[in-house]
Each structure stands twice: as C-alpha cells, then as structure tokens.
C-alpha cells in the first residue's frame, strides 16, 4: 500500500477514493475501523471510511488512531485525513483533535489543513474558506443542524479546536511552487509540530501542496488535497504510468434503486425515474411505525418485477411530510426505522438475485452496505462528480452506486444503471 486515507464519513470516503482512482491508483474503500492490518486489502491506496464527523472528539480520535495503526501495519507510506470541503466541525472538534493525534502518532513535523475543492466551488484564500462566491460563514453552512459554520477563517477555527500552533501558508507562497511552500510549512514548525492552513484556489495550487508534502507522513483536507499525491508516487516509480486501476466488470443480475434521502436532488431523481416508467414502491413511515408495512411487503411487490430493468423503493418525501413524521415519531427514530427497513429490503433483494444497487442518501448508504454485509468497496468509474460505481470486494458479487443525497443529475438513477450495460 502506498497511501492510507482515513475519512470521517462514507460518501466523503467514496469521493476521495474516486479522486485517487481517477489519478491512476487502484483504490479500495473499507467500511468502519479495520479489524487489523491483515484485514486490509492489497491496493495502491486504502480509504477507511468512518462515521466520526459528529461523534464526540475522543471517539473520533480513538477510531482514527486505530485506523491509522491498521493502515501503517499494512504498509502505508503516507496518511491522509479526509474531511468535508466545508470543514464541517464545531469548536469541540473533530478536525483539530484528530489532526493533532495523527501528528503525534506519525511524529509528523507539521501538517497541512486544506479543504479546497475548486471543481465544487470550495476555495481557500488567506485562510478564509469560500463556497462559490460566498464566505463559508455566509453560505447555507451557517445553518447546518449539526455543524453550523459561522467563521470562515480556518486558522481561527482550527486554533479553537487544537493546542497545536496553527498558521497560514498563503497563496502567494503556494504560487512560488513546492519548495517555497514546503519551506513555509517548515518555518511555521520551527519550534515544534504545527498545522498550516494551505491556501488553494485552483487545482494547480492543490497539486503544489501535494508535491510539497512528498515523503511527509501526514496531510489533512478535502478530497482535493489528494490531487497531487498520485504524482508523487508515480515520480518515485512506485505507480505504473498507465495507472493501476483494474477494469470494472459489474456482476450479471437484477437491478434495484433504494432511495432514503429526502434532499432536493434525490426528490428530483425519484420523480425522473418514475416519469421514465420505473416501477416504484413508496414506503409509508406511518404504516411502518404501526406495523402495517414491513420488508416482506416490499419484497412481495418487488420480486415478480425483478429483471434487467430496475425497481425503485423510496421513502423520499417533501420537507413538510418529513417534518410531520419526525414530529410524530422523533427525528432519529423515524430515520433509524426507515434505514433499517431499507437495509432489510436490500438484503432480501440481494437474496432474490439483485446484484446492482443504486442507493441515495449518506446514512441510507451506510445502512444498506451494513445490511448487505459489505465491508470493502473497490472504486470504479465515475457516474457524476463525486459518485463512482463500486464493487463489493468481499462477500457476494455486487455493484453499488452510493450517492450522497444532493449529488447527481436528475437522470442519475437510470444513467448509472445504463453505464453497466
Ligand atoms: P442525505 O444524504 O440526503 O442526507 P441520508 O440517507 O443521509 O440522506 O439521510 C436521510 C435520513 O432521513 C435517513 O435517516 C432516512 O431514514 C430518513 N428519512 C427518509 N425518508 C424519510 C421520511 N419520509 N420521513 C422521515 N425521515 C425519513
């Protein structure tokens, strides 16, 4: 293994895995803290996906360190800690605490923090994070229910999260190239380990940051910070110039779409699929809660319809309907109940010969992958920005497209399945 990645959520892990695969690496994503180094697969890069973004910081640190240990044991030469490109976190963590713990474990002289992802409009200038044309603190992230981001100055945000000194490596330095950039990080860390917020407005800046960290033990950032890393490895002659990605062959079998996201993009995708004539089963949260609808009912409907063309099972609903269900049954309880049911449906469909799943929703994807007993994903071709096809690398052969709620074009479901031929 050349690169070990620790990601703080599942669909974010898939995003960075895709970035590395596109740059020519063979990438495998694992789900949850690896049991041991021996449990990790052979690949150029292994991405461990945790669900640690909003957990207590101590737990996020513990899981990240355990993952780091397994990755090092499996031969990782460099570790990347991947978080959201909107720096989702609170003053209690978890980005600062996890970064600091990894700096210590890896004996890193310094590390970078850079969530920039220019292709998706995230840029860092003078340490301030922009989302498109807006400062992070003016963007919708200011009202995020779990991690409201009300300060765009990442030097300040990080300094509130960690005791390590935090400084800035501004774009004027990054523009001077990898050597000057590295010297600036070294200067920040002249009295001991430090974190440098790295400016990046363009992919070229991200590549420079990547090159500046050639041979260093630790980077942290969004998926963009991974852009320059395959080139370091290729330059060292460790990666085949033509890339190490293997051809993607989806297993033969039936197709199904499971949508548990209620995000705007998913609502449009569900409508689009139904307009195209995809047979659809609407889950009714009230009926589920009252025991009048169960996985067996969905499976009885779906099984006679299975074939080359997909079936769609969805709980996707408009915000008012979601609110009313949440008020009646509780936000978490309603979510967990639907996730559990979609997991059972996925399991039953796989037993009935479905081998190709498109899943909409981050939490929903976690539930489905768990119910299918999949703990390892091999990254395949990109469907839409940030969303690849993946193959289950353990258990039965399955192709999985796991889409975070707001990703993908309106025709995503049908387009994704068409790609498999
Ligand atoms: P996204 O990626 O869009 O955030 P997630 O799957 O992560 O999607 O989260 C959606 C959450 O909403 C899940 O916990 C899901 O079970 C829950 N949910 C789905 N449909 C409904 C509904 N009709 N009413 C209430 N909650 C729902």
Coordinates of C-alpha atoms and ligand atoms in Angstrom, one line a residue:
X1 CA 0.0 0.0 0.0
X2 CA 1.3 3.5 -0.9
X3 CA -1.3 5.7 0.7
X4 CA -3.7 5.2 3.6
X5 CA -6.7 7.5 3.9
X6 CA -8.9 8.0 7.0
X7 CA -12.2 9.6 6.0
X8 CA -14.8 10.9 8.5
X9 CA -17.8 9.7 6.6
X10 CA -18.9 7.1 4.0
X11 CA -19.8 9.2 0.9
X12 CA -16.9 11.5 1.6
X13 CA -14.6 8.5 1.6
X14 CA -16.0 7.4 -1.8
X15 CA -15.4 11.0 -3.1
X16 CA -11.6 10.9 -2.2
X17 CA -11.3 7.3 -3.3
X18 CA -12.7 8.3 -6.7
X19 CA -10.2 11.2 -6.9
X20 CA -7.3 8.8 -6.4
X21 CA -8.7 6.2 -8.8
X22 CA -9.1 8.9 -11.5
X23 CA -5.4 9.8 -11.0
X24 CA -4.5 6.2 -11.8
X25 CA -4.3 4.4 -8.5
X26 CA -6.0 1.1 -7.6
X27 CA -8.2 2.1 -4.6
X28 CA -10.2 0.1 -2.1
X29 CA -12.5 1.6 0.4
X30 CA -13.3 -0.2 3.7
X31 CA -16.2 0.5 6.0
X32 CA -15.5 1.1 9.7
X33 CA -12.3 0.7 11.7
X34 CA -10.3 -2.2 10.2
X35 CA -10.1 -5.2 12.5
X36 CA -6.4 -5.4 11.8
X37 CA -3.7 -4.6 9.3
X38 CA -4.1 -8.2 7.9
X39 CA -7.8 -7.5 7.2
X40 CA -6.9 -4.7 4.7
X41 CA -6.8 -5.5 1.0
X42 CA -4.0 -5.2 -1.5
X43 CA -4.3 -1.9 -3.3
X44 CA -2.3 1.3 -4.1
X45 CA -4.5 3.2 -1.7
X46 CA -6.9 2.1 1.0
X47 CA -9.6 4.5 2.2
X48 CA -11.0 3.7 5.6
X49 CA -14.5 5.3 5.9
X50 CA -15.5 6.1 9.4
X51 CA -18.7 7.7 10.7
X52 CA -17.0 10.1 13.0
X53 CA -17.8 13.6 11.8
X54 CA -20.2 14.5 14.6
X55 CA -19.2 11.9 17.2
X56 CA -17.6 13.1 20.5
X57 CA -14.0 14.1 19.7
X58 CA -12.5 11.4 21.9
X59 CA -14.3 8.7 19.9
X60 CA -13.3 10.2 16.6
X61 CA -9.6 10.3 17.8
X62 CA -9.8 6.7 19.0
X63 CA -11.2 5.4 15.8
X64 CA -8.9 7.5 13.6
X65 CA -5.8 6.3 15.6
X66 CA -6.9 2.6 15.4
X67 CA -7.5 3.0 11.6
X68 CA -4.1 4.7 11.3
X69 CA -2.4 1.8 13.1
X70 CA -4.0 -0.7 10.7
X71 CA -3.0 1.3 7.6
X72 CA 0.6 1.6 8.8
X73 CA 0.7 -2.1 9.6
X74 CA -0.4 -2.8 6.1
X75 CA 2.5 -0.7 4.7
X76 CA 1.0 2.8 4.2
X77 CA 3.8 5.3 3.5
X78 CA 1.7 8.3 3.9
X79 CA -1.6 9.1 5.7
X80 CA -4.3 11.4 4.6
X81 CA -7.1 12.5 7.0
X82 CA -10.0 13.5 4.8
X83 CA -12.9 15.7 6.0
X84 CA -15.6 17.7 4.3
X85 CA -14.8 20.5 1.9
X86 CA -16.9 22.8 4.0
X87 CA -14.8 21.9 7.1
X88 CA -17.8 20.5 8.9
X89 CA -16.9 20.6 12.6
X90 CA -17.6 22.5 15.8
X91 CA -15.3 24.3 18.3
X92 CA -15.3 20.9 20.2
X93 CA -13.7 19.2 17.1
X94 CA -13.3 16.9 15.4
X95 CA -10.8 18.1 12.7
X96 CA -8.3 19.7 15.1
X97 CA -8.2 16.8 17.7
X98 CA -7.9 14.1 15.1
X99 CA -5.2 16.0 13.1
X100 CA -3.2 16.6 16.3
X101 CA -3.5 13.0 17.4
X102 CA -2.2 11.8 14.0
X103 CA 0.6 14.4 14.0
X104 CA 1.7 12.9 17.3
X105 CA 1.3 9.3 16.3
X106 CA 3.2 9.8 13.0
X107 CA 5.8 12.1 14.5
X108 CA 5.0 14.5 11.7
X109 CA 7.0 17.7 11.8
X110 CA 3.9 19.6 10.5
X111 CA 0.8 19.0 8.5
X112 CA -1.5 20.9 6.2
X113 CA -5.2 21.6 6.5
X114 CA -6.8 22.4 3.2
X115 CA -10.5 21.7 2.4
X116 CA -10.3 23.4 -1.0
X117 CA -12.1 21.6 -3.9
X118 CA -12.2 24.2 -6.8
X119 CA -14.3 21.9 -9.1
X120 CA -17.1 22.1 -6.5
X121 CA -16.5 25.8 -5.7
X122 CA -14.6 25.4 -2.5
X123 CA -11.5 27.6 -2.3
X124 CA -9.3 28.8 0.5
X125 CA -7.8 32.4 0.2
X126 CA -5.8 34.0 3.0
X127 CA -7.1 31.2 5.2
X128 CA -10.7 32.0 4.5
X129 CA -12.9 29.3 3.1
X130 CA -15.2 30.3 0.3
X131 CA -18.2 28.3 -1.0
X132 CA -18.7 29.5 -4.5
X133 CA -18.7 33.3 -4.3
X134 CA -19.7 33.4 -0.6
X135 CA -17.6 33.1 2.5
X136 CA -18.4 29.9 4.3
X137 CA -20.0 31.9 7.1
X138 CA -22.4 33.5 4.6
X139 CA -23.2 30.2 2.9
X140 CA -26.1 27.8 3.9
X141 CA -23.5 26.0 6.1
X142 CA -24.1 28.7 8.7
X143 CA -27.4 27.0 9.4
X144 CA -26.3 23.4 9.3
X145 CA -28.2 21.5 12.0
X146 CA -25.1 19.7 13.4
X147 CA -22.1 21.7 12.4
X148 CA -23.1 25.3 11.8
X149 CA -20.0 27.1 10.3
X150 CA -20.1 30.8 11.3
X151 CA -16.4 31.6 11.0
X152 CA -14.7 31.4 7.6
X153 CA -11.2 31.9 9.0
X154 CA -9.9 28.4 9.2
X155 CA -6.8 29.5 11.1
X156 CA -9.1 30.7 13.8
X157 CA -11.5 27.8 13.6
X158 CA -8.7 25.2 13.9
X159 CA -6.9 27.2 16.7
X160 CA -10.1 26.8 18.8
X161 CA -10.0 23.0 18.2
X162 CA -6.4 22.2 19.0
X163 CA -3.5 23.2 21.2
X164 CA -1.1 22.8 18.3
X165 CA 0.1 26.1 16.8
X166 CA -1.9 27.0 13.6
X167 CA -0.6 29.2 10.9
X168 CA -1.2 30.2 7.3
X169 CA 0.7 29.3 4.1
X170 CA -0.8 31.9 1.8
X171 CA -1.5 31.6 -1.9
X172 CA 1.4 34.0 -2.7
X173 CA 3.8 31.3 -1.3
X174 CA 2.0 28.4 -2.9
X175 CA 2.3 30.2 -6.2
X176 CA 6.1 30.0 -5.9
X177 CA 6.0 26.2 -6.1
X178 CA 6.6 23.1 -3.9
X179 CA 10.0 24.1 -2.5
X180 CA 8.9 27.5 -1.3
X181 CA 5.7 26.0 0.0
X182 CA 7.5 23.4 2.0
X183 CA 9.8 25.9 3.4
X184 CA 6.9 28.0 4.6
X185 CA 5.5 25.0 6.5
X186 CA 8.9 24.3 8.0
X187 CA 9.1 27.9 9.2
X188 CA 5.7 27.5 10.9
X189 CA 7.0 24.4 12.7
X190 CA 10.5 25.7 13.6
X191 CA 9.6 25.4 17.4
X192 CA 7.7 22.1 17.1
X193 CA 4.8 20.5 15.3
X194 CA 2.3 22.9 13.8
X195 CA -0.6 22.9 11.4
X196 CA -0.6 25.1 8.4
X197 CA -3.8 26.1 6.7
X198 CA -2.9 26.0 3.0
X199 CA -4.4 28.4 0.5
X200 CA -5.7 26.9 -2.7
X201 CA -7.9 28.4 -5.3
X202 CA -7.0 26.2 -8.3
X203 CA -6.2 22.5 -8.9
X204 CA -2.7 23.7 -9.6
X205 CA -2.4 25.0 -6.0
X206 CA -3.6 21.7 -4.7
X207 CA -1.0 19.9 -6.8
X208 CA 1.7 22.2 -5.5
X209 CA 0.6 21.4 -1.9
X210 CA 0.6 17.7 -2.7
X211 CA 4.1 18.0 -4.2
X212 CA 5.3 20.0 -1.1
X213 CA 4.3 17.1 1.1
X214 CA 6.1 14.4 -0.9
X215 CA 7.6 12.0 1.6
X216 CA 6.0 13.6 4.6
X217 CA 3.8 11.4 6.9
X218 CA 0.6 13.3 7.1
X219 CA -1.8 15.6 5.1
X220 CA -5.3 16.7 6.0
X221 CA -8.0 18.1 3.8
X222 CA -10.9 17.6 1.5
X223 CA -10.7 15.3 -1.4
X224 CA -8.9 18.0 -3.4
X225 CA -5.8 17.7 -1.3
X226 CA -5.4 14.2 -2.7
X227 CA -5.0 15.6 -6.3
X228 CA -1.2 15.8 -6.2
X229 CA -0.4 12.6 -4.3
X230 CA -0.5 10.0 -7.1
X231 CA 2.0 12.1 -9.0
X232 CA 4.5 12.0 -6.1
X233 CA 4.2 8.2 -6.1
X234 CA 4.4 8.0 -9.8
X235 CA 7.5 10.2 -9.8
X236 CA 9.1 7.8 -7.3
X237 CA 8.5 5.0 -9.8
X238 CA 6.1 3.2 -7.5
X239 CA 3.0 3.5 -9.7
X240 CA 2.6 2.2 -13.2
X241 CA 2.5 5.3 -15.6
X242 CA -0.7 4.0 -17.2
X243 CA -2.3 3.7 -13.8
X244 CA -3.1 0.7 -11.6
X245 CA -6.9 0.8 -12.0
X246 CA -8.4 -2.6 -12.9
X247 CA -11.2 -2.8 -15.5
X248 CA -14.6 -2.6 -13.9
X249 CA -16.9 -5.6 -14.6
X250 CA -20.3 -5.5 -12.9
X251 CA -21.8 -8.9 -11.9
X252 CA -24.7 -10.1 -14.0
X253 CA -28.1 -9.9 -12.3
X254 CA -31.1 -7.8 -11.5
X255 CA -31.1 -4.0 -10.7
X256 CA -32.7 -2.0 -7.9
X257 CA -32.8 1.6 -6.7
X258 CA -33.2 2.4 -3.0
X259 CA -33.8 6.0 -2.0
X260 CA -33.8 7.0 1.6
X261 CA -32.6 10.6 1.0
X262 CA -35.1 13.5 1.1
X263 CA -32.6 16.0 -0.3
X264 CA -33.8 18.2 -3.2
X265 CA -31.6 16.4 -5.8
X266 CA -32.9 13.0 -4.7
X267 CA -36.5 14.1 -4.9
X268 CA -35.9 15.2 -8.5
X269 CA -34.2 11.9 -9.3
X270 CA -37.1 9.8 -7.8
X271 CA -39.6 11.9 -9.9
X272 CA -37.5 11.4 -13.0
X273 CA -37.2 7.7 -12.6
X274 CA -41.0 7.4 -12.2
X275 CA -41.6 9.5 -15.2
X276 CA -39.4 7.1 -17.2
X277 CA -41.7 4.3 -16.1
X278 CA -39.5 2.7 -13.4
X279 CA -41.9 0.6 -11.2
X280 CA -41.8 2.3 -7.8
X281 CA -42.8 1.4 -4.2
X282 CA -43.4 4.3 -1.8
X283 CA -42.6 3.5 1.8
X284 CA -45.1 4.9 4.3
X285 CA -43.3 5.8 7.5
X286 CA -46.6 5.8 9.5
X287 CA -47.6 2.3 8.2
X288 CA -44.1 1.1 9.1
X289 CA -44.3 2.5 12.6
X290 CA -47.7 1.0 13.1
X291 CA -46.5 -2.4 11.9
X292 CA -48.7 -2.3 8.8
X293 CA -45.8 -2.3 6.3
X294 CA -42.7 -4.4 6.5
X295 CA -39.8 -5.5 4.4
X296 CA -41.8 -8.7 3.4
X297 CA -44.5 -6.5 1.8
X298 CA -41.9 -4.6 -0.3
X299 CA -40.2 -7.8 -1.3
X300 CA -43.5 -9.4 -2.3
X301 CA -44.2 -6.5 -4.6
X302 CA -40.6 -6.3 -6.0
X303 CA -39.8 -9.9 -6.7
X304 CA -42.1 -10.5 -9.6
X305 CA -40.9 -7.3 -11.1
X306 CA -37.1 -8.0 -11.0
X307 CA -35.3 -8.2 -14.2
X308 CA -32.9 -6.2 -16.3
X309 CA -34.9 -3.0 -15.7
X310 CA -34.7 -1.7 -12.2
X311 CA -37.3 -1.4 -9.5
X312 CA -37.4 1.6 -7.2
X313 CA -38.1 1.6 -3.5
X314 CA -38.2 5.0 -1.9
X315 CA -39.0 6.8 1.4
X316 CA -38.1 10.1 -0.3
X317 CA -40.6 12.8 0.7
X318 CA -41.2 16.5 0.7
X319 CA -39.9 18.5 3.7
X320 CA -43.4 19.0 5.2
X321 CA -44.1 15.3 5.1
X322 CA -40.7 14.6 6.7
X323 CA -41.3 17.1 9.4
X324 CA -44.7 15.7 10.3
X325 CA -43.2 12.2 10.5
X326 CA -40.4 13.5 12.6
X327 CA -42.8 15.3 15.0
X328 CA -44.8 12.2 15.4
X329 CA -42.1 9.6 15.9
X330 CA -38.9 11.6 16.6
X331 CA -36.2 12.6 14.1
X332 CA -33.7 9.9 14.9
X333 CA -36.3 7.1 15.5
X334 CA -38.0 7.8 12.2
X335 CA -34.7 7.8 10.4
X336 CA -33.4 4.7 12.0
X337 CA -36.7 2.9 11.3
X338 CA -36.6 3.7 7.6
X339 CA -32.9 2.9 7.3
X340 CA -33.5 -0.5 9.0
X341 CA -36.3 -1.3 6.6
X342 CA -34.3 -0.3 3.5
X343 CA -31.5 -2.5 4.8
X344 CA -33.8 -5.5 5.1
X345 CA -35.2 -4.8 1.7
X346 CA -31.6 -4.6 0.3
X347 CA -30.8 -8.0 1.9
X348 CA -34.0 -9.6 0.6
X349 CA -33.4 -8.2 -2.9
X350 CA -29.8 -9.5 -3.0
X351 CA -31.1 -12.9 -2.0
X352 CA -33.5 -12.7 -4.9
X353 CA -30.8 -12.0 -7.4
X354 CA -30.3 -8.3 -7.4
X355 CA -26.6 -7.6 -7.9
X356 CA -26.7 -3.9 -9.0
X357 CA -27.9 -1.4 -6.4
X358 CA -28.2 2.4 -6.7
X359 CA -28.6 3.9 -3.2
X360 CA -29.5 7.5 -2.5
X361 CA -28.6 9.0 0.9
X362 CA -25.4 9.0 3.0
X363 CA -26.9 7.5 6.1
X364 CA -29.1 5.2 4.0
X365 CA -26.0 4.0 2.1
X366 CA -24.4 3.2 5.4
X367 CA -27.4 1.1 6.5
X368 CA -27.6 -0.7 3.1
X369 CA -23.9 -1.5 2.9
X370 CA -24.1 -2.8 6.5
X371 CA -27.2 -4.9 5.8
X372 CA -25.5 -6.4 2.8
X373 CA -22.5 -7.4 4.9
X374 CA -20.1 -5.4 2.7
X375 CA -17.1 -4.1 4.4
X376 CA -14.9 -3.4 1.4
X377 CA -15.6 -1.5 -1.9
X378 CA -13.4 -1.3 -5.0
X379 CA -13.8 2.1 -6.7
X380 CA -14.9 2.0 -10.4
X381 CA -15.9 4.6 -13.0
X382 CA -17.4 8.0 -12.2
X383 CA -21.1 8.4 -12.7
X384 CA -21.4 12.1 -11.7
X385 CA -18.8 14.3 -9.8
X386 CA -18.0 12.6 -6.5
X387 CA -20.1 9.4 -7.2
X388 CA -18.4 6.3 -8.6
X389 CA -19.7 2.8 -9.2
X390 CA -18.1 0.5 -6.7
X391 CA -17.8 -3.3 -6.5
X392 CA -18.2 -5.1 -3.2
X393 CA -14.7 -6.6 -2.6
X394 CA -15.9 -9.1 0.0
X395 CA -19.0 -11.3 0.3
X396 CA -21.2 -11.9 -2.8
X397 CA -20.5 -10.0 -6.1
X398 CA -22.4 -6.7 -6.0
X399 CA -22.1 -3.4 -7.9
X400 CA -23.1 -0.5 -5.7
X401 CA -23.5 3.2 -6.5
X402 CA -23.7 5.1 -3.2
X403 CA -24.9 8.7 -3.7
X404 CA -24.9 11.3 -1.1
X405 CA -28.4 13.0 -1.1
X406 CA -27.6 16.2 -3.0
X407 CA -25.3 14.7 -5.7
X408 CA -26.1 13.7 -9.2
X409 CA -28.1 15.0 -12.2
X410 CA -31.9 14.5 -12.4
X411 CA -31.5 11.3 -14.5
X412 CA -28.9 9.8 -12.2
X413 CA -30.6 6.5 -11.4
X414 CA -31.3 5.4 -14.9
X415 CA -28.0 6.9 -16.2
X416 CA -26.0 5.0 -13.5
X417 CA -27.6 1.6 -14.4
X418 CA -27.2 2.2 -18.1
X419 CA -23.5 2.6 -17.6
X420 CA -23.3 -1.1 -16.6
X421 CA -24.6 -2.1 -20.0
Ligands
LIG1 P1 -28.9 12.6 2.7 O1 -27.6 12.1 2.0 O2 -29.8 13.3 1.7 O3 -28.7 13.4 3.9 P2 -29.4 10.4 4.3 O4 -29.8 9.0 4.0 O5 -28.1 10.6 4.9 O6 -29.7 11.3 3.1 O7 -30.5 10.9 5.4 C1 -31.8 10.8 5.3 C2 -32.5 10.4 6.6 O8 -33.9 10.7 6.5 C3 -32.3 8.9 6.9 O9 -32.1 8.7 8.2 C4 -33.7 8.4 6.4 O10 -34.0 7.2 7.0 C5 -34.6 9.5 6.9 N1 -35.8 9.5 6.1 C6 -36.0 9.1 4.8 N2 -37.3 9.2 4.4 C7 -37.9 9.8 5.4 C8 -39.3 10.2 5.6 N3 -40.2 10.1 4.6 N4 -39.6 10.8 6.8 C9 -38.7 10.9 7.8 N5 -37.4 10.5 7.7 C10 -37.0 10.0 6.5

